[in-house]
Structure formats: C-alpha cells, structure tokens
Coordinates of C-alpha atoms and ligand atoms in Angstrom, one line a residue:
Chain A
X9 CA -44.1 -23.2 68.9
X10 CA -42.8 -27.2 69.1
X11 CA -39.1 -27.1 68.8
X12 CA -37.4 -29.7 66.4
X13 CA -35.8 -31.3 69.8
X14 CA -39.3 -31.6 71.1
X15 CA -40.1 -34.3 68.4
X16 CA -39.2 -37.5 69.6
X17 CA -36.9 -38.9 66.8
X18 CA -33.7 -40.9 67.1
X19 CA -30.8 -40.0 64.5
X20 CA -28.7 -42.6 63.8
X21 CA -25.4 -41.4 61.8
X22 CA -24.6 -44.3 59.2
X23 CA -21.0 -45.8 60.5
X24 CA -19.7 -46.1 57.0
X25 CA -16.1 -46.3 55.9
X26 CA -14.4 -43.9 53.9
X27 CA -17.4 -43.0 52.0
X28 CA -19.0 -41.9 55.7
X29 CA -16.5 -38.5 55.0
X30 CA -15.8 -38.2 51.3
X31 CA -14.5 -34.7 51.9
X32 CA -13.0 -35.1 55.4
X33 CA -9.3 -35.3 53.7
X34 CA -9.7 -32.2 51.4
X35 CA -10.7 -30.2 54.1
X36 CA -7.5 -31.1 56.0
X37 CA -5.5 -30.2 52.8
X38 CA -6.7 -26.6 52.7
X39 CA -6.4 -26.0 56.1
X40 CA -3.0 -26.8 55.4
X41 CA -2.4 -24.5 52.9
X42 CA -4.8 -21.6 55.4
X43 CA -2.5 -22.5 58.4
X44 CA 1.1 -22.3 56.3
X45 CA -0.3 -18.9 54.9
X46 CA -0.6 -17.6 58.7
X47 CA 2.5 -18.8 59.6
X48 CA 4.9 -17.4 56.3
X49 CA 3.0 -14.6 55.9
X50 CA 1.0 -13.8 58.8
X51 CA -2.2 -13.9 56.2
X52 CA -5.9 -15.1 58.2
X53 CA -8.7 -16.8 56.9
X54 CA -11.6 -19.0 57.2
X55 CA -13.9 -21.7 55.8
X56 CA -17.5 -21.4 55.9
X57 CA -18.7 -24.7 56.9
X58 CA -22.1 -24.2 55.9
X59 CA -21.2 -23.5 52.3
X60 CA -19.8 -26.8 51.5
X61 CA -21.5 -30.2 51.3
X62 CA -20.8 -31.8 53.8
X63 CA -21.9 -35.1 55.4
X64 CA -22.6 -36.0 59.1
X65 CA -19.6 -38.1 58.9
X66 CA -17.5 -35.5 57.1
X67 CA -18.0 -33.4 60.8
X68 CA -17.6 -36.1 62.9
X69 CA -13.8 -37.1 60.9
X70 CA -12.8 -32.9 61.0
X71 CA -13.1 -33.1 64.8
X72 CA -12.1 -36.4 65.3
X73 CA -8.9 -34.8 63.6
X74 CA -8.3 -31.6 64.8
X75 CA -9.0 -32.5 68.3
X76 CA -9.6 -29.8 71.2
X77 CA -7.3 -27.5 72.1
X78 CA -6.5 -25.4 75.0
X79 CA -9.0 -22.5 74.7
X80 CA -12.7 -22.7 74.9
X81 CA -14.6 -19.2 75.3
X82 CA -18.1 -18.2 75.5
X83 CA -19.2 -15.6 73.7
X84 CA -23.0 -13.6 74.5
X85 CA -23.9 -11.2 71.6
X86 CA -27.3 -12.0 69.6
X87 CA -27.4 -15.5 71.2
X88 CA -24.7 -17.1 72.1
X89 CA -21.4 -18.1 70.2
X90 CA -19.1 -20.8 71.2
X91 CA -14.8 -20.6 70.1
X92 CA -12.8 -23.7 70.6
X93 CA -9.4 -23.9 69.5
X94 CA -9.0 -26.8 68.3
X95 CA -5.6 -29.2 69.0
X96 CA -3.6 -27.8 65.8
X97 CA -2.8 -24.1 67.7
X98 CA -4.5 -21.6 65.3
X99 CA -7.2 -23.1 64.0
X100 CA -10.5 -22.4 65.2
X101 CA -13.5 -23.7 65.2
X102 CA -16.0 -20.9 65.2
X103 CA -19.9 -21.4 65.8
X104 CA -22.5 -18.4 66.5
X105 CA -25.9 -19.8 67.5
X106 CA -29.2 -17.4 68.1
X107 CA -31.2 -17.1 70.6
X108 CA -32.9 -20.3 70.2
X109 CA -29.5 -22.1 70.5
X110 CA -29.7 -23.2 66.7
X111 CA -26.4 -23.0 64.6
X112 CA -26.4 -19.9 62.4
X113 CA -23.2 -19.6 61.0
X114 CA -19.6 -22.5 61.3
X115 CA -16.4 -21.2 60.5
X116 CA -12.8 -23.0 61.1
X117 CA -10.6 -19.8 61.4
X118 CA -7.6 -20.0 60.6
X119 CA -5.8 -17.1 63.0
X120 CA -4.2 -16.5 66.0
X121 CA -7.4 -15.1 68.0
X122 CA -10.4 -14.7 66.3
X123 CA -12.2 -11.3 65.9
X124 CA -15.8 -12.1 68.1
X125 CA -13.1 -12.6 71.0
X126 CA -11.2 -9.1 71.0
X127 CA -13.0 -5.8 72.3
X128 CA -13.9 -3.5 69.3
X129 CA -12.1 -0.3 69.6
X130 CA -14.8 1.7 69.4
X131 CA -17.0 -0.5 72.1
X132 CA -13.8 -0.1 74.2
X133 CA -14.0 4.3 73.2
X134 CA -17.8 4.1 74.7
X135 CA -16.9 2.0 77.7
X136 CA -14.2 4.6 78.8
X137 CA -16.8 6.7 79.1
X138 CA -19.5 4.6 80.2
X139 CA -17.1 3.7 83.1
X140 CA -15.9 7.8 84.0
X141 CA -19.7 8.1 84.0
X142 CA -20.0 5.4 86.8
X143 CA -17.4 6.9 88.9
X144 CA -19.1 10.4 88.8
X145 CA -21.8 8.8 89.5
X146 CA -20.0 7.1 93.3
X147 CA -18.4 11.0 94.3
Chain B
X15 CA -36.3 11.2 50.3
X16 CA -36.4 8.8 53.5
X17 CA -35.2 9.5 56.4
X18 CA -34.5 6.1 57.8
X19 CA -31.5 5.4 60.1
X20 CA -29.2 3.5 58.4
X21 CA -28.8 -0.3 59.1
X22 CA -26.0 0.4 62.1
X23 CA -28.2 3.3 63.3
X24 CA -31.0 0.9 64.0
X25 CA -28.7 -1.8 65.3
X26 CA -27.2 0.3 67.9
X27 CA -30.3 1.7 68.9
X28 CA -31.4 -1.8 69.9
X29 CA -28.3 -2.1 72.3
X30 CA -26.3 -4.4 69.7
X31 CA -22.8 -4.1 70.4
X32 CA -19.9 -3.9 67.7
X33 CA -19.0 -7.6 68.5
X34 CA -22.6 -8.5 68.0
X35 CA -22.8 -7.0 65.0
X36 CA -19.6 -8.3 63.4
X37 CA -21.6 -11.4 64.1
X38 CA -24.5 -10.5 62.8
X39 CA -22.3 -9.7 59.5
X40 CA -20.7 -13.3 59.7
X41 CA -23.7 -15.2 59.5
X42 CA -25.2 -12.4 56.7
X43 CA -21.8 -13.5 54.8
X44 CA -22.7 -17.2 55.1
X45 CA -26.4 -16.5 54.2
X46 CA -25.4 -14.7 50.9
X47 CA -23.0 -17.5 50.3
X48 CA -20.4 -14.5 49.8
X49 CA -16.5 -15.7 51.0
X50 CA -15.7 -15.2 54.7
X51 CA -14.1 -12.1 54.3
X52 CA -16.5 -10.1 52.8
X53 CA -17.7 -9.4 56.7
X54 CA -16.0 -6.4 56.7
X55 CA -17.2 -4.9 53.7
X56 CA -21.0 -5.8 54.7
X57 CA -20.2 -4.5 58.0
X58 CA -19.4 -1.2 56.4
X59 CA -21.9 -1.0 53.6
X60 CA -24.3 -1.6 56.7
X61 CA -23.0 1.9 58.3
X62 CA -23.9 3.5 55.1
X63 CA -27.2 2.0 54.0
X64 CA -30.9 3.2 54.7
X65 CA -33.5 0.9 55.7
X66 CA -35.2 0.5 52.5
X67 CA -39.2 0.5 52.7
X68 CA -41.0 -3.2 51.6
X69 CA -44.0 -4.0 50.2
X70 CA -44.9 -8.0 50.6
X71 CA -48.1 -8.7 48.2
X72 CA -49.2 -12.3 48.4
X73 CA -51.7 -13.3 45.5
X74 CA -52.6 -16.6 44.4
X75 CA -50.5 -18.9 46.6
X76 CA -50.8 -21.6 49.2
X77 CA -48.8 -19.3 52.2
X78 CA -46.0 -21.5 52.2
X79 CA -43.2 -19.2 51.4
X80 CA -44.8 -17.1 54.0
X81 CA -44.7 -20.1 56.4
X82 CA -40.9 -20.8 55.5
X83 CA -39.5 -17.3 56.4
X84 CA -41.5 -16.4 59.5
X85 CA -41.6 -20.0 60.9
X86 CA -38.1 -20.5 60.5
X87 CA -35.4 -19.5 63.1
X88 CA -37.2 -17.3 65.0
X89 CA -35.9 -15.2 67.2
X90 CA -32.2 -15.0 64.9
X91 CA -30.1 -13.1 62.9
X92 CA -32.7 -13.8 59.7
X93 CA -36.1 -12.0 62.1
X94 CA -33.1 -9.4 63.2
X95 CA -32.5 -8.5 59.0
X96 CA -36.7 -8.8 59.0
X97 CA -37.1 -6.3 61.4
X98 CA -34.1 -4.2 60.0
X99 CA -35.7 -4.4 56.8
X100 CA -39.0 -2.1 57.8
X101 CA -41.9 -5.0 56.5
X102 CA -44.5 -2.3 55.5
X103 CA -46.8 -4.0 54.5
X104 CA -47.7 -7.8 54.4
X105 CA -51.2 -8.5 53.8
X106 CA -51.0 -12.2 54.5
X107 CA -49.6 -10.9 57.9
X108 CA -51.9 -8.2 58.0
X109 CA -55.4 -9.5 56.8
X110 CA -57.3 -8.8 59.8
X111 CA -55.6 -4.7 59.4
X112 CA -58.3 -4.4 56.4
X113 CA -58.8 -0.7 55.2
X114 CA -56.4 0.1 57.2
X115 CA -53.8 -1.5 56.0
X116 CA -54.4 -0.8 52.2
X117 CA -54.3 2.7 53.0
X118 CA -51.0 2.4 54.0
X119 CA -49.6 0.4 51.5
X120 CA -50.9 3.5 49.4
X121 CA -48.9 5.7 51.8
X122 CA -45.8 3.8 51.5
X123 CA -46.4 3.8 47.6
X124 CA -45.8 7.0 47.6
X125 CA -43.5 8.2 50.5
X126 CA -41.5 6.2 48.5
X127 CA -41.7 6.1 45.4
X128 CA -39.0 4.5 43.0
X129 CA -37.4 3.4 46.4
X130 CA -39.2 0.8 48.0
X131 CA -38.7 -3.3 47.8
X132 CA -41.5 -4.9 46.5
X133 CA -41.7 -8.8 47.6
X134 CA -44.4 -10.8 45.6
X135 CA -45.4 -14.4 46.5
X136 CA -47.9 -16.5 44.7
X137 CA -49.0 -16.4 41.1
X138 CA -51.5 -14.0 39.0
X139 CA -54.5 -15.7 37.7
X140 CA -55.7 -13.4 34.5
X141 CA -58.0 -15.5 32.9
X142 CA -61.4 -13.7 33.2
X143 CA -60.3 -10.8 33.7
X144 CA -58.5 -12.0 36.6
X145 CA -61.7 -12.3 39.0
X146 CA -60.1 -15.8 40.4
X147 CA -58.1 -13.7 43.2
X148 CA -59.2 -10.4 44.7
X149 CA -58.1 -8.6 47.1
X150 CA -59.6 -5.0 49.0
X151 CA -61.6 -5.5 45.9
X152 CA -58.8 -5.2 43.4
X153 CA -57.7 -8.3 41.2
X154 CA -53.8 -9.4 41.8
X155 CA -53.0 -8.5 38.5
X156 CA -54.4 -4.6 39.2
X157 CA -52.7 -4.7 42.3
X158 CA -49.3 -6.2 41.0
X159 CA -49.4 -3.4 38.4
X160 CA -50.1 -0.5 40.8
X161 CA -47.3 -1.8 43.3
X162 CA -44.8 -2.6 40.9
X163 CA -44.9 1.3 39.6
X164 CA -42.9 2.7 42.0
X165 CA -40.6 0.0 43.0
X166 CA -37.1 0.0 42.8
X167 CA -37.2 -3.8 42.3
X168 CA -39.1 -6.5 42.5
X169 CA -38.2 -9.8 44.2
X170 CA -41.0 -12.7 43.0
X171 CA -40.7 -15.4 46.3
X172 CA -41.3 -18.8 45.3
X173 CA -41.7 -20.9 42.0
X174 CA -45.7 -19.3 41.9
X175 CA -44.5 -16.0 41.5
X176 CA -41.0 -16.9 39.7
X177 CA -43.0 -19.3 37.4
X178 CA -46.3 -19.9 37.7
X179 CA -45.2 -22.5 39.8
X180 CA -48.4 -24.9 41.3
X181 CA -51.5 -23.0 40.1
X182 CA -50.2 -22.6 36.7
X183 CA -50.1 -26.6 36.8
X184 CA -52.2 -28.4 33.5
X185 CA -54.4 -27.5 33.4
X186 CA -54.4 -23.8 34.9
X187 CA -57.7 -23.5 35.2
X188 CA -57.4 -19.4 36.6
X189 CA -54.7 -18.4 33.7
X190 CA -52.0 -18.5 36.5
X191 CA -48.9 -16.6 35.2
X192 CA -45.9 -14.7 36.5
X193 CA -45.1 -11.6 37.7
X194 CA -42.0 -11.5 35.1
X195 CA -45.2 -12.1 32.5
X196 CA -46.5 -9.4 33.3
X197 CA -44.1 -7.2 34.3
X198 CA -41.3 -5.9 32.4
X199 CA -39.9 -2.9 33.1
X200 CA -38.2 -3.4 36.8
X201 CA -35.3 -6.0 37.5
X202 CA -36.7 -8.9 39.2
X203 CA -35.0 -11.3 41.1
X204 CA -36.8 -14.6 41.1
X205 CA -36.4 -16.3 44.4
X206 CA -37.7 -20.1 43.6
X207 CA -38.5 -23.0 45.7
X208 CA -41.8 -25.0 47.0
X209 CA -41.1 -23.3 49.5
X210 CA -37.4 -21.4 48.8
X211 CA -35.2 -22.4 51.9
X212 CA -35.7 -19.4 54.2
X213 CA -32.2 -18.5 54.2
X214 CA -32.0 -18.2 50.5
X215 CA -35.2 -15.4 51.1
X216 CA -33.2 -13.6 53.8
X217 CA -30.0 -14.1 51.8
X218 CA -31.2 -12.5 48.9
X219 CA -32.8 -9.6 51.0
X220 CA -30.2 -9.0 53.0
X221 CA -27.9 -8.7 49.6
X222 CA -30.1 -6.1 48.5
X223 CA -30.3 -4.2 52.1
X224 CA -26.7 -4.4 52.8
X225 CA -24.8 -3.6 48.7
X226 CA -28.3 -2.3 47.3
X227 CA -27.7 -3.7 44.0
X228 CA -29.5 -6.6 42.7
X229 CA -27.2 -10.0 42.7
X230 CA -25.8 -11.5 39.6
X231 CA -28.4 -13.4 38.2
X232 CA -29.2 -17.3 35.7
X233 CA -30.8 -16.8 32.6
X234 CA -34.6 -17.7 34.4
X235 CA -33.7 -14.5 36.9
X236 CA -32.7 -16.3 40.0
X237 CA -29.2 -15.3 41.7
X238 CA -26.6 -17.6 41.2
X239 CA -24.9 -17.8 44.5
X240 CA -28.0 -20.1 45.6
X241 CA -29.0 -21.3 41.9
X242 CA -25.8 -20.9 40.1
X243 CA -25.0 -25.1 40.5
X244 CA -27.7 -28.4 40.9
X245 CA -28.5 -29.8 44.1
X246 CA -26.7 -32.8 42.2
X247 CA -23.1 -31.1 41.6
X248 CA -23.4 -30.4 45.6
X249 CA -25.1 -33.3 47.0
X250 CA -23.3 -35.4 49.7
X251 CA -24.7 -38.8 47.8
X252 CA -23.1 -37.7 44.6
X253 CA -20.0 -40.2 45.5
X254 CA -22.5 -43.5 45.4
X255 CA -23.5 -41.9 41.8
X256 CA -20.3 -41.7 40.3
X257 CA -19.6 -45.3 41.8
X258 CA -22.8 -46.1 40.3
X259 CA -24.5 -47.5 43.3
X260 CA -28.0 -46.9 43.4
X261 CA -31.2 -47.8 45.9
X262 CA -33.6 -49.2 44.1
X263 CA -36.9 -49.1 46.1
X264 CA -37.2 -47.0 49.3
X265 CA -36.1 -50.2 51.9
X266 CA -33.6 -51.9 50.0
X267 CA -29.8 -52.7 51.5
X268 CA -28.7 -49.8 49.2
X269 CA -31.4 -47.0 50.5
X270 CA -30.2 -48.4 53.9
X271 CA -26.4 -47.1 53.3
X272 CA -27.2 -43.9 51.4
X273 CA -26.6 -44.6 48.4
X274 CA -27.9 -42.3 45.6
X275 CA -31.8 -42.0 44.5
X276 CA -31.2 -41.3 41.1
X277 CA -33.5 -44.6 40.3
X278 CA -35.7 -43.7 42.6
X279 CA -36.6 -40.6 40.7
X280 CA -34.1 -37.9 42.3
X281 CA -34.5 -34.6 40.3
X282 CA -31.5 -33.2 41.5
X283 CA -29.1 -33.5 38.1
X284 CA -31.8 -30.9 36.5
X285 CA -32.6 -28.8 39.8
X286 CA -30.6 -25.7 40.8
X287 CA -30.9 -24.9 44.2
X288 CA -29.1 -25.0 47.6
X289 CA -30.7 -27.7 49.8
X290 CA -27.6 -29.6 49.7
X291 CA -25.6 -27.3 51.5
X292 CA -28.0 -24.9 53.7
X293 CA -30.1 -27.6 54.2
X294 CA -33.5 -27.1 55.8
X295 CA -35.5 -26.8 59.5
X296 CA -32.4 -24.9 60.7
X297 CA -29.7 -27.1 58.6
X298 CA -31.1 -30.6 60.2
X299 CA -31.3 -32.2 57.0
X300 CA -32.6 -32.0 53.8
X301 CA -34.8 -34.3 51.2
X302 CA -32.2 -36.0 50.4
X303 CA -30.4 -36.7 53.4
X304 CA -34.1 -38.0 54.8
X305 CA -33.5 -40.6 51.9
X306 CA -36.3 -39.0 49.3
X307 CA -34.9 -37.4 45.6
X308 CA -35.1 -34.1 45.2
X309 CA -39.0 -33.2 43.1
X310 CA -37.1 -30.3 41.5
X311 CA -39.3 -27.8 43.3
X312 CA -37.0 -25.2 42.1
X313 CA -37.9 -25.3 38.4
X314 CA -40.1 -24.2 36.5
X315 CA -43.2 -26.3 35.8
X316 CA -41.9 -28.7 38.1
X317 CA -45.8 -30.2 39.2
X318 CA -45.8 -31.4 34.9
X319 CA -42.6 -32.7 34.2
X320 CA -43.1 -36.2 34.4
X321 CA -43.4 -38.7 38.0
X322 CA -41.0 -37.5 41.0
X323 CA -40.2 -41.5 41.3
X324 CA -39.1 -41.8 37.4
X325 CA -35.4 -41.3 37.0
X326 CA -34.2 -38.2 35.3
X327 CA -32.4 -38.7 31.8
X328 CA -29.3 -37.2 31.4
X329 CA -26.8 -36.8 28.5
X330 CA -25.2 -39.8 28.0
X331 CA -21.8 -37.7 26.5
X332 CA -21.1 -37.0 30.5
X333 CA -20.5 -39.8 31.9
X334 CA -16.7 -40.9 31.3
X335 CA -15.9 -37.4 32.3
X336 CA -17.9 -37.9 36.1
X337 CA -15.9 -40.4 37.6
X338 CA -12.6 -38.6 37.0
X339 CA -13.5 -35.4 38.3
X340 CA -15.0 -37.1 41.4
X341 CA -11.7 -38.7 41.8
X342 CA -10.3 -35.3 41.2
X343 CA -12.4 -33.8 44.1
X344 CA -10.5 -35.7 46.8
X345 CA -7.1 -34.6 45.4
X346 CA -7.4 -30.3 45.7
X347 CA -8.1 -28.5 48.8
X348 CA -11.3 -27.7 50.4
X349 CA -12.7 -25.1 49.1
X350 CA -13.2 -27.1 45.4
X351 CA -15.3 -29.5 47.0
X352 CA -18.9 -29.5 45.0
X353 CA -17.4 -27.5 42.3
X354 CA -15.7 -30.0 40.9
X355 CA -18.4 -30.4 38.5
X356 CA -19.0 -27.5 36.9
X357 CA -16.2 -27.7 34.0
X358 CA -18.9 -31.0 32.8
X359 CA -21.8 -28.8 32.9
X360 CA -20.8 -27.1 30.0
X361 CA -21.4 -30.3 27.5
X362 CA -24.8 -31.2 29.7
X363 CA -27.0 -29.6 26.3
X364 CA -26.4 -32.5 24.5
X365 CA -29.2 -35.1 23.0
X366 CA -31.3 -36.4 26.5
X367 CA -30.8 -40.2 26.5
X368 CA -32.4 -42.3 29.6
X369 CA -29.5 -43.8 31.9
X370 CA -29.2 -47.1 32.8
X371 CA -27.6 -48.3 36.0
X372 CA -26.0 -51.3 34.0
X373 CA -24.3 -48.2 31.9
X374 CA -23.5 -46.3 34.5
X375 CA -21.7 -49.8 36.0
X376 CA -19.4 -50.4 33.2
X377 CA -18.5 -46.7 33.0
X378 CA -17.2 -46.0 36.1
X379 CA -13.6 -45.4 36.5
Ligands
SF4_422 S1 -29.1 -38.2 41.8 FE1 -29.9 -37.2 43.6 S2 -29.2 -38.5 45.3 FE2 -28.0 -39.1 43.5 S3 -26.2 -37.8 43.7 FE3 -27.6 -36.7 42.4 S4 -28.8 -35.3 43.8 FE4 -27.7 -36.9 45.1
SF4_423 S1 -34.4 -31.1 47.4 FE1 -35.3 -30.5 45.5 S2 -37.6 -30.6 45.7 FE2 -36.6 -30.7 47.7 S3 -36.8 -28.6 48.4 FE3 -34.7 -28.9 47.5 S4 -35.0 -28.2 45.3 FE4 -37.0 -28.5 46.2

C-alpha cells in the first residue's frame, strides 16, 4: 500500500499573524493553571491534543513557546513513542506513534515523569523472575 | 456463555507489555474523545471485559466505510482493537469464503446469542420485496432481521445504514431504507459519515468493548462525543467567520489565506461530526483545511438538500451573540476552546433566513 509520504505534495503552512494560532494563547493559559495545580497540590494532568481544534500554526506557536527541555526519551511499545520535556520543567509533550510511524495519540502532560516512562510494577514482578530464570539457566 | 479471554488476556498473550498497553489505553481515551484520565479506568474495565463476538453485514452500499476502517492506519492501535474485537464474520471481507462462511455466521448466531455485536453498513432496499440486494440467496432485509435477533446491539456504520444515506437519494429507485426503519427492538448506535472517519468506527467499538454499554446518544442515534457539536462550532476557520471574511470563489486572495467557505457552500453550521478535530488520512488534514466546505456527509439526506456550493442559511437571531463568544474563546483556558459555542446553539431553532456577507460585515463586533 502507497504511504501518504509517497505522494509527492508540498505543504506549505500559511505564515499568517495572529489568526495563524487563534488558540495558541489559551492553551498557554491552562497549562498555567495544570502546572500551578502540580506544584500546590501535587495534582497531574494532561491535554489531549487531538481533541481540540487546532491549526497548523496553533502547533507551530505551542512549541515555539514551550521550547525543549532537557529530557528526550524513546519509548518502543506498539510502535514507537517519543517524550520530550519541554523547556517549562514539567510539562511534557507526549506522542505515541504505531508501527507505521503515524501519530496516534498527543498529549502535553503536565507531571513530573510521565507514566509510559516508569516500569509497571507488575512488568517489574515478571522480570524478577524472568531474570532468576536466566541465572538458573547459566549454573 | 463464552469463554473468551478477556481484553488483557488476549493482549498479554500477544507479548504486550503493561507499558504497551497503558498506551494502547491512551490512544483508546483519545479515540473515544473521553478526558485523559479515564486511561486508568479503560485499562481496568479491559482486565475485566470478554471479547465480545461481531457480526459485520454489508448490504446495499458502495464499500466505503469498509474501505475507511481497514485502509486506515494499518498496522496500529485501531487493527490491534479489530483484532481484539474477534471480526466473525465480514462478508465484504469474506465473499470468496461462500457457504462457508454463512454457515458460520449461523454458528456465531447462535453460540451467542443475545451477546454478539452486530455491525451493519449500507442500506436495505425493500421495494419489491427487496429483490434489489441478495445475498447467499437471502434479501438484506431477511438477513438484517435474522441477524439482528440475537444481538446485543446493533451499530449501523455509515449514513446508508444510519439513514438511508446515498441509495435512498430521489429518487430511491430500490426503496432504500434504514436499519433503525426496520428494526426496533435493539439499541442502535448510528455511526454516520460518507465514509465515518475511521476513528470515530473504532472509537465507538472500542467504547462498547472496553465499558460494554452503549454511549450516550443525539436524538437521530449517533453518540455525542463525535456528533454532540457541528464541524462549524470546532472548525479552525471559524475565527474568519465571526470576522466575517469570506472566500468567494475557490482562487480568490481570501481562499488563498483561509478564510471561511461559508459562501462557497460549507455545510458545516448544520453538520455534526468530528473532522475538524480527528481529521482524516491519519489526522493530515481534513475538507476544510484542503480549502473545500464541508457536503454535510454526516446528515441525513445529505445527497438532496440542496447544491454543496450554495451557502447554508442560518438563523439570523445568532449573530450578535457569535462575535462575543469568539472573543470570549481567547480569554478562558484551553480546554474551552471549540465549545465556546454551544450556549448559542440553544436559540439555533429559530426562523431559517439566508445570510448575507454584507450582514454579517456590519455585525461583527
Ligand atoms: S462555515 Fe465552514 S469553513 Fe466557515 S467556519 Fe464554519 S465550518 Fe469552517
Ligand atoms: S467535512 Fe463534512 S462532508 Fe466532509 S467528511 Fe466531514 S462531515 Fe463529511
């Protein structure tokens, strides 16, 4: 089957002004409120990028404005996933892609490490045992 | 009873780890439009849930919804919910299975009885006795009415089998109708679109598979987190419309900047769907953002309600109230924007009066 990159068309992204990222500013605004929520009450969360309405532009201002951060990890499960923290410490911008490298979900979280990085204790249980099983295995 | 592994079962059995899966539960989130958070909660319904059995009976239809799921995203999340979901039968799929194939249907039928999914896409024709579609030697409308017997619930995929959709077009010469015509003793969930976006299909589906229940639904049967607002209330253009600036032919300087095709025929104030925001060909774009209106595809009787390059009237009464709440919009936080409108929808009933762009000029604010 063609992919879409196989189709030889140019995109140009419209270099309006303000109107190029009507919701760019709002967007800001509630991660304001997401991030003051982590750091007075320790309370995560996260916006679903894909849910809203957003314009080309209005992607192009939120990382113009968040910026990159320190941290950028890889992640392989069901195609792979990319986390980048982005330059205001705590927010994260979250995309899982499938196997055919297409974007299937976009969060920003709002945390201080999100969940698709830690070990799941019970992956962690089965890998205890997984690894005593290996070292039987060497004797 | 079935004895199907439940959701997790199956997922661990295909070597997905925990961390996978909590991803697989993200995306499911954003495909139900359901908040964020509710990953958790799916992941832990998913623990409990059985693969439910599905029946997929395409009638009189042009393959396209067919064409939307299983050529979209493929391998992903969406073919990993397919497969999770145990497609039992699927006779577009399955047309060169014959015999074969209907035999098992039968089986399913009845292994399952009162428990399987039963997914219909295209229309019934019943106008002489319904000869205009056959298949196995049984009319649709037979078949609809054996299938639907036993099923839990019945999901009708596209506007032919939510509405009648292009076959029931003036002037129907095969009787075209829907299943909700016809059938009326199951809760259907009416899954519309010329083709429905393929996430809104899996969306739906996965709802079902992962809480069981059927979605909260509009009056015409379709679930509200993809229908519940117009692809006008959410469309990224809809600033241009409340500034009143509108393209008038396809090439002019305002089609060039983006401004809004509401002149140019858009459909989108009277359309309920989610193009603006999951867009389509794995979220490239979408009609609108390739600078054509929206035909109101989602609708029913789309195909007769007038030229898809005439402009749309609306109620006049709504206008003053637009430009303040787009002004509004840029005031609260994030998670308002597109919903700004729905407090005006509530006054949208009144008297249908044509809109002028001159009007819309001297009303802005
Ligand atoms: S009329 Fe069409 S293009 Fe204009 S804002 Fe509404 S949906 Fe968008
Ligand atoms: S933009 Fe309108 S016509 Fe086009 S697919 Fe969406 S609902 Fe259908």
């Amino acid at each position: 089957m063609s992919q879409l990159s196989d189709i030889p068309v140019t995109v140009t992204v419209l270099q309006a002004g303000a109107d190029a990222a009507p919701h760019g500013r709002a967007l800001l605004m509630e991660l304001e409120n997401q991030l003051r929520d982590l750091v007075e009450q320790g309370r995560e969360s996260s916006i679903d990028l894909r849910s809203l309405p957003l314009s080309p532009g209005d992607l192009a201002f939120l990382e113009q404005h968040l910026g990159k951060g320190e941290v950028t990890a890889e992640v392989s499960a069901l195609g792979p996933s990319t986390v980048q923290e982005t330059a205001i410490h705590g927010v994260w911008w979250v995309r899982h892609y499938n196997s055919n490298d297409e974007v299937m979900a976009e969060f920003l979280e709002v945390t201080q490490c999100p969940d698709i990085i830690r070990a799941h204790p019970a992956d962690v249980r089965d890998s205890l045992e997984d690894l005593r099983a290996r070292l039987v295995e060497l004797e | 009873m079935s004895k199907r592994p439940t959701v997790a079962e199956h997922l661990a059995r295909q070597g997905v780890s925990r961390r996978a899966f909590l991803k697989f539960c993200a995306a499911t989130a954003s495909m139900m439009a359901l908040p964020p958070g509710m990953a958790p909660a799916i992941a832990e319904a998913l623990g409990q849930r059985r693969r439910p059995a599905v029946i997929w009976l395409s009638f009189q239809e042009c393959t396209g919804c067919t064409e939307s799921l299983t050529r979209s995203h493929s391998p992903t999340i969406e073919s990993l919910i397919f497969d999770v979901i145990s497609l039992d039968y699927h006779h577009t799929l399955q047309a060169a299975a014959g015999d074969a194939a209907e035999h098992h249907r039968e089986r399913v039928q009845e292994e399952f009885a009162g428990e399987y999914l039963l997914i219909v896409d295209g229309s019934i024709p019943i106008a002489d006795g319904g000869v205009y579609s056959t298949i196995a030697g049984m009319t649709n409308l037979q078949m609809l009415e054996e299938s639907a017997k036993g099923a839990a619930a019945i999901v009708a995929v596209g506007s032919c089998a939510a509405f009648g959709g292009i076959p029931k077009a003036n002037p129907n010469p095969t009787g075209a109708v829907s299943v909700a015509d016809i059938i009326k003793d199951k809760p259907i969930i009416n899954v519309s679109g010329c083709p429905p976006i393929p996430v809104v299909i899996t969306g739906v589906l996965a709802h079902y598979l992962t809480f069981g229940t059927i979605p909260e639904l509009d009056k015409l049967g379709r679930p509200t987190a993809f229908y519940g607002e117009t692809i006008h209330d959410r469309c990224y253009r809809r600033p241009f419309y409340d500034q009143g600036k509108f393209a008038k032919s396809f090439d002019d300087a305002g089609a060039r900047n983006g401004w809004c095709l509401y002149e140019l025929g858009c459909k989108g104030p009277t359309t309920y769907n989610a193009c603006a925001t999951t867009k389509w060909n794995e979220g490239t774009s979408w009609p609108v953002e390739s600078g054509h209106g929206c035909l109101g595809c989602s609708e029913p009787d789309f195909w007769d309600a007038g030229s898809f390059y005439k402009a749309v009237s609306m109620p006049i009464s709504d206008l003053g109230k637009l430009g303040l709440a787009a002004a509004a919009a840029g005031a609260v936080a994030g998670v308002a924007v597109g919903l700004h409108n729905r407090h005006v929808k509530a006054g949208a009933k009144a008297a249908h009066k044509p809109l002028t762009a001159d009007e819309l000029e001297g009303d802005k604010s």
